[in-house]
XYZ file of N, CA and C in Angstrom:
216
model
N 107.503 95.935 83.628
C 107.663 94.504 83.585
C 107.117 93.932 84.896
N 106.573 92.536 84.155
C 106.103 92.264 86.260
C 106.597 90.868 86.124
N 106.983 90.522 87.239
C 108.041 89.032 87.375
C 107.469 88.187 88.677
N 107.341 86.963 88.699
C 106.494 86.178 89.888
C 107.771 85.500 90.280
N 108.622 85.686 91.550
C 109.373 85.182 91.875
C 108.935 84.052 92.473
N 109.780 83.067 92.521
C 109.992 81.894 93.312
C 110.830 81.716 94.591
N 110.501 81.135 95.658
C 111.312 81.207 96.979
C 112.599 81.550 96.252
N 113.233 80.249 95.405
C 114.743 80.223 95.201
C 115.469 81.914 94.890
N 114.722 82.243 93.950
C 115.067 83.321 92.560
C 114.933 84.663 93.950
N 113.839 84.714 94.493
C 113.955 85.321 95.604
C 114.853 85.235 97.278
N 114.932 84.024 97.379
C 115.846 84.441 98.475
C 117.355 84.706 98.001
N 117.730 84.429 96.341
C 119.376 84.253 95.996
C 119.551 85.775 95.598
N 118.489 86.616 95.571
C 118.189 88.042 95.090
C 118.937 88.646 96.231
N 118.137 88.312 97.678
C 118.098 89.032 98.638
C 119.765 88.584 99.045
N 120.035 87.550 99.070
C 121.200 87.108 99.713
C 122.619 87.352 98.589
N 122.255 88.001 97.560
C 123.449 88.271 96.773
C 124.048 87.075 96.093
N 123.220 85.833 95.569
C 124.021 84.560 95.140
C 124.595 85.071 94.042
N 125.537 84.526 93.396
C 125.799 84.528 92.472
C 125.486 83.590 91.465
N 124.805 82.613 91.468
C 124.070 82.317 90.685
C 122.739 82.571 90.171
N 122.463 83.751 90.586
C 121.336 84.529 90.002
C 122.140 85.383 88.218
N 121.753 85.117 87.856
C 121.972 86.364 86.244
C 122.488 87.473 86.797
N 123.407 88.476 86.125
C 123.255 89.676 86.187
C 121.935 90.444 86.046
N 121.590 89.842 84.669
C 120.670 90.766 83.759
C 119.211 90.597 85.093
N 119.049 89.531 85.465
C 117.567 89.110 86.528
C 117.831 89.754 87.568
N 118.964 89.690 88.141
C 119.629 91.051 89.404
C 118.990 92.392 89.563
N 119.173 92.785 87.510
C 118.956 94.165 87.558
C 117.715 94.534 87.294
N 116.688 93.167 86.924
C 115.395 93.397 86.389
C 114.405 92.944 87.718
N 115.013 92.807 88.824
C 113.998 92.342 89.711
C 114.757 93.871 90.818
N 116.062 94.395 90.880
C 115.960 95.788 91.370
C 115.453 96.689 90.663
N 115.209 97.054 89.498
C 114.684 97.859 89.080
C 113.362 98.666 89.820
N 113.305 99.601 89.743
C 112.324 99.994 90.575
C 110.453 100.538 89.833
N 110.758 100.053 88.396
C 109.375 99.851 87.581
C 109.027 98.642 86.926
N 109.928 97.602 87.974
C 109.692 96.276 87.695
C 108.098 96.173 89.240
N 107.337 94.818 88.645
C 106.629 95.061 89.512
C 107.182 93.687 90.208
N 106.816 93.186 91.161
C 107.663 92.182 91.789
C 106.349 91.096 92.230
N 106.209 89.893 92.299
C 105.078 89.377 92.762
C 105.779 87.892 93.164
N 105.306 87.633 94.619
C 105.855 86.904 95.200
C 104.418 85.855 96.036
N 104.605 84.451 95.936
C 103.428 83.563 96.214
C 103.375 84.068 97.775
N 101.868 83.378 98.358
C 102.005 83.644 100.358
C 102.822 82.440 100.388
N 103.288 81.525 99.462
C 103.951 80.821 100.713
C 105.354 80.671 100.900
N 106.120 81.590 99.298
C 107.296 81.981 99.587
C 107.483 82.773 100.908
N 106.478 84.161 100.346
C 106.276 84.709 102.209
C 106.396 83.894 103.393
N 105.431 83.207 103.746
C 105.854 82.356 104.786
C 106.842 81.504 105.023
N 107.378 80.596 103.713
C 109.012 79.936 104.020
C 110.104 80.913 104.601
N 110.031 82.321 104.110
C 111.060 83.034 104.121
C 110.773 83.413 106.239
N 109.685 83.964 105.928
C 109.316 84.324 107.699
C 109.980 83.024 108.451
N 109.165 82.048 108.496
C 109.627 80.653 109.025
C 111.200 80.638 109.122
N 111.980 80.637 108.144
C 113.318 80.731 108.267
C 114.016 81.289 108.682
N 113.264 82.408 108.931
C 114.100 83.796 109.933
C 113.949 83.190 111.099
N 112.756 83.080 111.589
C 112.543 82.490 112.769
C 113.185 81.042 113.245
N 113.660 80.278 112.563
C 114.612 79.101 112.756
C 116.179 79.847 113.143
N 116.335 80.437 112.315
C 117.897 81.119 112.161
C 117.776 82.463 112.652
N 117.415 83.179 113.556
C 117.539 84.468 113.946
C 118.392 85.389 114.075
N 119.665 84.720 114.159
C 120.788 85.379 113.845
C 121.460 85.105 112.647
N 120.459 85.022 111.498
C 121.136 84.220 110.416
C 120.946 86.316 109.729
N 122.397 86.824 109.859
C 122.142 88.082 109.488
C 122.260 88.186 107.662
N 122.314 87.376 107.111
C 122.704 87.477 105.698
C 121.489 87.844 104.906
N 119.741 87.441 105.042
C 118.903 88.475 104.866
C 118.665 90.017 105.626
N 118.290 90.352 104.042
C 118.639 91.660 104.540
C 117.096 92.062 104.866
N 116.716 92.195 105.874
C 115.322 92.772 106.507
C 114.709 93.725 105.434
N 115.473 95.193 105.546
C 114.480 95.810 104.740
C 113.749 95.265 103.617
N 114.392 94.810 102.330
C 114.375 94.271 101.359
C 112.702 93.409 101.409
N 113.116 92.163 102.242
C 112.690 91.567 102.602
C 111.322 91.977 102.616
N 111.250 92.948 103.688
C 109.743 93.194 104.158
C 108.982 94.139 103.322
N 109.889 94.762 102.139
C 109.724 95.786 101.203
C 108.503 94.794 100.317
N 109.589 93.439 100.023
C 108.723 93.068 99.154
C 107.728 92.302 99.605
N 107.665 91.849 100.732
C 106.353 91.358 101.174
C 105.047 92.151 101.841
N 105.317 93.353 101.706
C 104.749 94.307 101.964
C 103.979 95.042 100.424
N 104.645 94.841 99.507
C 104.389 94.886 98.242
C 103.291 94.339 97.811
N 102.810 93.291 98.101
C 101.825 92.529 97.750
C 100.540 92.637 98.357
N 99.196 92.483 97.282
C 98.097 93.226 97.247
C 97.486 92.170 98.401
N 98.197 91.362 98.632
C 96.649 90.759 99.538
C 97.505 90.545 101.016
């Protein structure tokens, strides 16, 4: 399956919202899901770290897993 996240759908992933689905929880961890994320979610998300640096509630690895993921 391949899924194009959106900032939202993606940062409520990383941060555990609960208003994400179960079922989208388990289909965006899955690990033969393919994950595809815009550059400029990438960059909102960077940007925001960098505003909030001690904002520890993203979880880094994750994070850089999936922006690291991406072909370009």
């Amino acid at each position: 399956m391949k899924l194009l996240l959106d900032t939202h759908i993606w940062l409520w992933y990383l941060l555990g919202d609960p208003r994400l689905s179960r079922s989208l929880q388990m289909a965006i961890g899955d690990r033969n899901t393919e994950l595809w994320l815009s550059p400029i979610s990438q960059r909102r998300v960077r940007r925001q770290k960098q505003l909030s640096p001690r904002n520890g509630r993203l979880n880094e690895r994750r994070t850089l897993k999936l922006i690291n993921q991406q072909p370009y």
